[in-house]
XYZ file of C-alpha atoms in Angstrom:
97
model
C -47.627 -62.714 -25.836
C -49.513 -65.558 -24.611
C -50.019 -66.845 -21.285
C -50.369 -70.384 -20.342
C -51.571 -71.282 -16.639
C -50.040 -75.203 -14.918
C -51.319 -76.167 -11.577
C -48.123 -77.412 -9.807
C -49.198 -79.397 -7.056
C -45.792 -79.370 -5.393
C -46.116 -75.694 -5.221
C -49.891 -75.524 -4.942
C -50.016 -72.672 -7.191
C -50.951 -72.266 -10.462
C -47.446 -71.131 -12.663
C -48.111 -68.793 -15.606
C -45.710 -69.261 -18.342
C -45.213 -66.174 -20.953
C -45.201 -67.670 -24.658
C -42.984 -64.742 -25.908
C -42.816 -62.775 -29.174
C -39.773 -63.461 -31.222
C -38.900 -59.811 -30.164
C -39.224 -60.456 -26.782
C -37.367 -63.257 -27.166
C -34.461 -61.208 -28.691
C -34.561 -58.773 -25.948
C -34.153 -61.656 -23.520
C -31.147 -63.212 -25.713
C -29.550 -59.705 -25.653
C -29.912 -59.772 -21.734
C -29.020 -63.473 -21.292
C -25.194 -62.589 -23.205
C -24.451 -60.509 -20.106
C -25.022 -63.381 -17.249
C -22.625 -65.954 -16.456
C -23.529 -69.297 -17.237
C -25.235 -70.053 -13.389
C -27.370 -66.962 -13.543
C -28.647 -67.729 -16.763
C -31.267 -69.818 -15.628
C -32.604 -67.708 -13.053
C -32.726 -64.448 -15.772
C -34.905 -66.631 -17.755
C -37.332 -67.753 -15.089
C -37.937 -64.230 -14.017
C -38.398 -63.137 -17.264
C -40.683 -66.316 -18.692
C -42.732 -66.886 -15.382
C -45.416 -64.433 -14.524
C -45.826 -64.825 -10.817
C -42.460 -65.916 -10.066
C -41.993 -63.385 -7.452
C -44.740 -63.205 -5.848
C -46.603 -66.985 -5.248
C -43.689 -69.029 -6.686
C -40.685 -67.875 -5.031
C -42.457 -68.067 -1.551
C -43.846 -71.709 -2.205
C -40.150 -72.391 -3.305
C -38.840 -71.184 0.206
C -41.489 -73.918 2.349
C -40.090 -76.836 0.597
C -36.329 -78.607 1.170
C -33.297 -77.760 -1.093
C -33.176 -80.282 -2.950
C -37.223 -80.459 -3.910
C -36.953 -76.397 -4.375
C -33.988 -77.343 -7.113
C -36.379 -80.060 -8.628
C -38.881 -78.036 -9.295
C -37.020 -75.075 -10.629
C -35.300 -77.715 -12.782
C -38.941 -78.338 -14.276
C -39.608 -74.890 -14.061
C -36.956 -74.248 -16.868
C -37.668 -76.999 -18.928
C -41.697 -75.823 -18.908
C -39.798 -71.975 -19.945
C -37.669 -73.674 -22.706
C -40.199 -76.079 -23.954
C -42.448 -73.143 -24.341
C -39.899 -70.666 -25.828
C -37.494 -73.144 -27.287
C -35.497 -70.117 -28.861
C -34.089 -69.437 -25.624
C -32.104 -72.929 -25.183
C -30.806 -73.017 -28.363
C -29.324 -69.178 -28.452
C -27.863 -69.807 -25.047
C -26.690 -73.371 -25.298
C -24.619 -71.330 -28.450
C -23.252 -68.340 -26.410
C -22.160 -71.234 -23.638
C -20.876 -73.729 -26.235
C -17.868 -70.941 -27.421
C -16.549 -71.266 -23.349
């Protein structure tokens, strides 16, 4: 696993995105097959972003709604970009509904 540090300046923090293993990955698919649809993105930001928790989630909480949806918006597409396996297995659990 590989980590990869952004400096967001709307959350003036640096985010750390986890490159995964493809077992990882799997792990997270399994996981992912339990959540409904609207909790899916929110599994795979706590699973993909290192410090989500701790400096992100508390950044997220100073700015407005609808910047704090914005950025977590980004925040998955930096998580899929990086780990596009995730999208694609999801997008084909949520395509059956």
């Amino acid at each position: 696993m590989k980590v990869y540090q952004i400096y967001i300046p709307e959350l003036s923090t640096y985010l750390k995105y986890k490159v995964l293993d493809p077992e990882d990955i799997e792990s997270l698919i399994v996981d992912l097959d339990i959540k409904s649809p609207k909790n899916v993105k929110l599994a795979v930001l706590e699973h993909v972003i290192y410090n989500i928790k701790s400096d992100i989630t508390e950044a997220l909480r100073q700015m407005s709604r609808e910047a704090a949806e914005r950025c977590i918006d980004a925040m998955y597409n930096g998580c899929v970009m990086l780990n596009p396996r995730i999208r694609y297995r999801s997008m084909d659990r949520f395509s059956l509904y």
